[in-house]
Amino acid sequence: MRELPPPVRWWGRPFGEARLHLELTRLLLSGVWRGEDVPHGTGAPVLLVPGFLAGDLSLAVLHDWLRRIGHRSYRSGIAWNVDCSEAAVRRLERRLEEVADRAGAPVTLIGHSRGGLFSRALAARRPDLVRRVVTLGSPLASQLDASVLTLAAVSGARVAQNLVRPHRPHCLTVRCPCAFSADLVAPAPPPVVAIWSAQDGIVRPSSCRPDDAEGIEVRGSHVGLGVNVEVYRRLAEILVRP
């Protein structure tokens, strides 16, 4: 898969993202949250990777639920996902090694948005440690194919990166020469499952379902994918696949 530059600018659906609390309420009132009518795990390791401008706290609900239905869920150690992609993936690789060593088995990576890009790159880099990758609203086909407001936030992070690392002018761009960019589009031996929503207001939906991944469509907002009852039901099924 060769990454293409982002197409014409897209304003997204910012008002649709306001349904986050309704999605969380729907989840907490569901049988899925209570572990009913979904397959349970047998202790397989899962590493959660948060999205841009977010940290492990954004996936805390998912983390707790996975543990309650029989999976060993681990946090990434990311407090605020704004760092250089290559630097972040290197730290995540060390965390992956730690989790795989502790569990004694390959790890399933679940990444939300930018976290899914990290997971996809890491699967290509360390296929020996990755069982599968599940992305939630991640622009796998073109990593910066997001709304105008989101790209403005990326530009702000890029300015900050240039102050810290002035010798990396292409950081957080599609022209980034780091190993991350090559790994992101390299073949990933572990299977990749891309969960996406046509109602996504942050990332263009068409970029979340590339040809080299299994696509699963759900209904809901982008920020709410981490608390979406449909996503949880799908994850429960995916995680017990042989």
Short mmCIF file of C-alpha atoms in Angstrom, two decimals:
data_model
loop_
_atom_site.label_atom_id
_atom_site.label_comp_id
_atom_site.label_asym_id
_atom_site.label_seq_id
_atom_site.Cartn_x
_atom_site.Cartn_y
_atom_site.Cartn_z
CA MET A 1 0.00 0.00 0.00
CA ARG A 2 1.48 3.36 -1.05
CA GLU A 3 0.35 6.33 0.98
CA LEU A 4 -1.10 9.23 -0.98
CA PRO A 5 -1.11 12.87 0.10
CA PRO A 6 -4.37 14.12 1.58
CA PRO A 7 -6.97 15.06 -1.05
CA VAL A 8 -8.89 18.36 -1.09
CA ARG A 9 -9.61 19.85 2.29
CA TRP A 10 -12.53 18.47 4.24
CA TRP A 11 -14.37 20.31 7.00
CA GLY A 12 -15.55 17.18 8.76
CA ARG A 13 -18.60 16.96 11.00
CA PRO A 14 -17.55 18.71 14.24
CA PHE A 15 -21.08 18.96 15.66
CA GLY A 16 -21.63 15.22 15.25
CA GLU A 17 -18.73 14.61 17.61
CA ALA A 18 -20.76 16.07 20.47
CA ARG A 19 -22.64 12.77 20.86
CA LEU A 20 -19.75 11.24 22.87
CA HIS A 21 -21.63 11.29 26.19
CA LEU A 22 -24.72 9.72 24.62
CA GLU A 23 -22.55 6.93 23.22
CA LEU A 24 -20.97 6.35 26.61
CA THR A 25 -24.39 6.25 28.29
CA ARG A 26 -25.65 3.76 25.72
CA LEU A 27 -22.63 1.55 26.39
CA LEU A 28 -22.99 1.62 30.19
CA LEU A 29 -26.67 0.68 29.94
CA SER A 30 -26.03 -2.24 27.58
CA GLY A 31 -25.62 -5.93 28.20
CA VAL A 32 -22.34 -5.76 26.28
CA TRP A 33 -20.86 -3.62 29.06
CA ARG A 34 -21.96 -6.27 31.58
CA GLY A 35 -20.30 -8.94 29.48
CA GLU A 36 -23.55 -10.51 28.33
CA ASP A 37 -23.91 -12.20 24.94
CA VAL A 38 -20.30 -11.55 23.95
CA PRO A 39 -17.44 -14.08 23.84
CA HIS A 40 -14.99 -13.87 26.74
CA GLY A 41 -11.24 -14.15 26.48
CA THR A 42 -8.74 -16.48 28.11
CA GLY A 43 -6.12 -13.99 29.23
CA ALA A 44 -4.55 -13.02 25.90
CA PRO A 45 -2.57 -9.73 26.03
CA VAL A 46 -3.96 -6.54 24.48
CA LEU A 47 -2.12 -3.20 24.26
CA LEU A 48 -4.22 -0.05 23.87
CA VAL A 49 -2.81 2.98 22.02
CA PRO A 50 -4.62 6.35 22.25
CA GLY A 51 -5.20 8.88 19.49
CA PHE A 52 -3.82 12.33 18.68
CA LEU A 53 -4.04 14.88 21.53
CA ALA A 54 -5.17 12.07 23.86
CA GLY A 55 -3.58 9.73 26.39
CA ASP A 56 -4.23 6.39 28.04
CA LEU A 57 -7.05 7.94 30.06
CA SER A 58 -9.13 8.24 26.87
CA LEU A 59 -9.23 4.43 26.62
CA ALA A 60 -9.73 3.75 30.33
CA VAL A 61 -13.31 2.50 29.85
CA LEU A 62 -12.19 0.06 27.16
CA HIS A 63 -9.24 -1.04 29.30
CA ASP A 64 -11.47 -1.90 32.26
CA TRP A 65 -14.03 -3.70 30.10
CA LEU A 66 -11.41 -5.86 28.37
CA ARG A 67 -10.08 -6.98 31.72
CA ARG A 68 -13.55 -7.85 32.97
CA ILE A 69 -14.28 -10.08 29.95
CA GLY A 70 -11.08 -12.08 30.28
CA HIS A 71 -8.31 -10.25 28.44
CA ARG A 72 -5.05 -8.91 29.86
CA SER A 73 -5.27 -5.27 28.81
CA TYR A 74 -2.24 -2.99 29.07
CA ARG A 75 -1.81 0.77 28.73
CA SER A 76 0.70 2.27 26.31
CA GLY A 77 2.30 4.76 28.68
CA ILE A 78 1.33 7.68 26.41
CA ALA A 79 0.11 10.66 28.42
CA TRP A 80 -0.42 13.05 25.50
CA ASN A 81 -0.08 11.85 21.92
CA VAL A 82 1.60 14.80 20.18
CA ASP A 83 5.21 13.64 19.90
CA CYS A 84 7.24 12.87 16.78
CA SER A 85 5.79 9.68 15.28
CA GLU A 86 9.11 7.85 15.12
CA ALA A 87 10.03 8.75 18.70
CA ALA A 88 6.59 7.65 19.90
CA VAL A 89 6.74 4.33 18.02
CA ARG A 90 10.19 3.57 19.43
CA ARG A 91 8.87 4.02 22.97
CA LEU A 92 5.81 1.97 22.09
CA GLU A 93 8.07 -0.78 20.74
CA ARG A 94 9.81 -0.99 24.11
CA ARG A 95 6.42 -1.17 25.81
CA LEU A 96 5.35 -3.91 23.39
CA GLU A 97 8.47 -5.92 24.19
CA GLU A 98 7.73 -5.57 27.89
CA VAL A 99 4.11 -6.69 27.53
CA ALA A 100 4.95 -9.62 25.22
CA ASP A 101 7.67 -10.78 27.61
CA ARG A 102 5.35 -10.53 30.62
CA ALA A 103 2.51 -12.35 28.85
CA GLY A 104 4.71 -14.88 27.07
CA ALA A 105 2.69 -14.43 23.87
CA PRO A 106 2.25 -12.09 20.90
CA VAL A 107 0.11 -9.04 21.62
CA THR A 108 -3.01 -7.65 19.97
CA LEU A 109 -2.67 -3.90 19.37
CA ILE A 110 -5.83 -1.78 19.48
CA GLY A 111 -5.18 1.79 18.35
CA HIS A 112 -7.60 4.70 18.20
CA SER A 113 -7.03 7.21 15.39
CA ARG A 114 -3.30 8.12 15.37
CA GLY A 115 -2.75 5.24 17.78
CA GLY A 116 -3.89 2.92 15.00
CA LEU A 117 -1.19 4.33 12.72
CA PHE A 118 1.42 3.60 15.37
CA SER A 119 0.04 0.08 15.77
CA ARG A 120 0.08 -0.56 12.03
CA ALA A 121 3.69 0.61 11.74
CA LEU A 122 4.71 -1.42 14.77
CA ALA A 123 3.17 -4.58 13.29
CA ALA A 124 5.38 -4.19 10.22
CA ARG A 125 8.41 -3.48 12.40
CA ARG A 126 7.89 -6.26 14.96
CA PRO A 127 5.64 -8.97 13.48
CA ASP A 128 7.19 -11.44 15.91
CA LEU A 129 5.52 -9.67 18.83
CA VAL A 130 2.17 -8.69 17.27
CA ARG A 131 -0.76 -11.09 16.99
CA ARG A 132 -3.09 -8.69 15.19
CA VAL A 133 -3.86 -4.99 14.84
CA VAL A 134 -7.29 -3.43 15.32
CA THR A 135 -7.63 0.23 14.33
CA LEU A 136 -10.48 2.50 15.40
CA GLY A 137 -11.06 5.36 12.98
CA SER A 138 -7.43 5.45 11.82
CA PRO A 139 -6.55 7.07 8.44
CA LEU A 140 -4.48 4.12 7.26
CA ALA A 141 -4.79 5.05 3.58
CA SER A 142 -3.43 8.59 4.12
CA GLN A 143 -2.26 9.52 7.58
CA LEU A 144 -3.21 13.21 7.42
CA ASP A 145 -6.59 12.81 5.75
CA ALA A 146 -8.53 14.61 8.48
CA SER A 147 -10.77 17.64 8.94
CA VAL A 148 -9.50 21.19 8.56
CA LEU A 149 -9.73 21.79 12.32
CA THR A 150 -7.78 18.61 13.05
CA LEU A 151 -5.06 19.56 10.57
CA ALA A 152 -4.81 22.96 12.26
CA ALA A 153 -4.07 21.15 15.54
CA VAL A 154 -1.48 19.02 13.73
CA SER A 155 0.13 22.21 12.42
CA GLY A 156 0.37 23.52 15.97
CA ALA A 157 2.04 20.31 17.09
CA ARG A 158 4.40 20.56 14.12
CA VAL A 159 5.47 24.06 15.15
CA ALA A 160 6.20 22.77 18.64
CA GLN A 161 8.17 19.83 17.22
CA ASN A 162 10.26 22.15 15.08
CA LEU A 163 11.22 24.11 18.18
CA VAL A 164 12.35 20.92 19.92
CA ARG A 165 13.82 19.17 16.87
CA PRO A 166 14.77 21.89 14.32
CA HIS A 167 16.67 19.35 12.20
CA ARG A 168 13.39 17.52 11.39
CA PRO A 169 11.37 20.02 9.31
CA HIS A 170 9.12 17.30 7.86
CA CYS A 171 7.97 15.93 11.21
CA LEU A 172 4.19 15.34 11.26
CA THR A 173 3.92 15.63 7.48
CA VAL A 174 3.43 13.07 4.70
CA ARG A 175 7.03 13.79 3.66
CA CYS A 176 8.48 12.57 6.96
CA PRO A 177 11.63 10.52 6.11
CA CYS A 178 11.66 8.58 9.40
CA ALA A 179 11.34 4.80 9.56
CA PHE A 180 7.77 5.25 10.80
CA SER A 181 6.59 6.43 7.39
CA ALA A 182 8.11 3.41 5.64
CA ASP A 183 6.75 0.98 8.23
CA LEU A 184 3.28 2.48 7.96
CA VAL A 185 2.99 1.47 4.30
CA ALA A 186 5.06 -1.73 4.44
CA PRO A 187 3.31 -5.12 4.36
CA ALA A 188 2.19 -6.14 7.85
CA PRO A 189 2.21 -9.94 8.32
CA PRO A 190 -0.19 -9.85 11.30
CA PRO A 191 -3.80 -9.31 10.21
CA VAL A 192 -5.15 -5.77 10.37
CA VAL A 193 -8.82 -5.08 11.16
CA ALA A 194 -9.99 -1.52 10.49
CA ILE A 195 -13.13 -0.45 12.37
CA TRP A 196 -14.55 2.76 10.93
CA SER A 197 -17.67 4.93 10.89
CA ALA A 198 -19.24 6.69 7.92
CA GLN A 199 -20.34 9.36 10.45
CA ASP A 200 -16.75 10.09 11.51
CA GLY A 201 -16.39 13.85 11.94
CA ILE A 202 -12.61 13.98 12.45
CA VAL A 203 -11.02 11.57 9.96
CA ARG A 204 -12.32 11.13 6.42
CA PRO A 205 -14.11 7.73 6.49
CA SER A 206 -12.75 6.57 3.14
CA SER A 207 -9.18 6.70 4.52
CA CYS A 208 -10.09 4.39 7.41
CA ARG A 209 -10.79 1.32 5.25
CA PRO A 210 -7.72 0.56 3.09
CA ASP A 211 -7.59 -2.37 0.70
CA ASP A 212 -5.04 -4.32 2.74
CA ALA A 213 -7.16 -4.49 5.91
CA GLU A 214 -10.43 -6.13 6.88
CA GLY A 215 -12.98 -3.32 7.19
CA ILE A 216 -15.82 -3.32 9.72
CA GLU A 217 -18.28 -0.44 9.66
CA VAL A 218 -20.05 0.83 12.78
CA ARG A 219 -22.23 3.85 13.50
CA GLY A 220 -20.96 6.64 15.71
CA SER A 221 -18.61 9.57 16.19
CA HIS A 222 -14.84 9.50 15.88
CA VAL A 223 -14.04 10.42 19.49
CA GLY A 224 -16.73 8.01 20.67
CA LEU A 225 -15.21 4.92 19.06
CA GLY A 226 -13.53 4.14 22.38
CA VAL A 227 -16.92 3.92 24.13
CA ASN A 228 -19.08 2.68 21.26
CA VAL A 229 -21.21 -0.36 22.14
CA GLU A 230 -21.05 -1.63 18.56
CA VAL A 231 -17.26 -1.40 18.61
CA TYR A 232 -17.12 -3.33 21.88
CA ARG A 233 -19.29 -6.12 20.49
CA ARG A 234 -17.06 -6.37 17.43
CA LEU A 235 -13.88 -6.32 19.51
CA ALA A 236 -15.12 -9.16 21.69
CA GLU A 237 -15.59 -11.26 18.55
CA ILE A 238 -12.27 -10.27 16.96
CA LEU A 239 -10.18 -10.96 20.06
CA VAL A 240 -11.22 -14.60 20.33
CA ARG A 241 -10.41 -15.43 16.71
CA PRO A 242 -7.81 -18.19 16.42
#
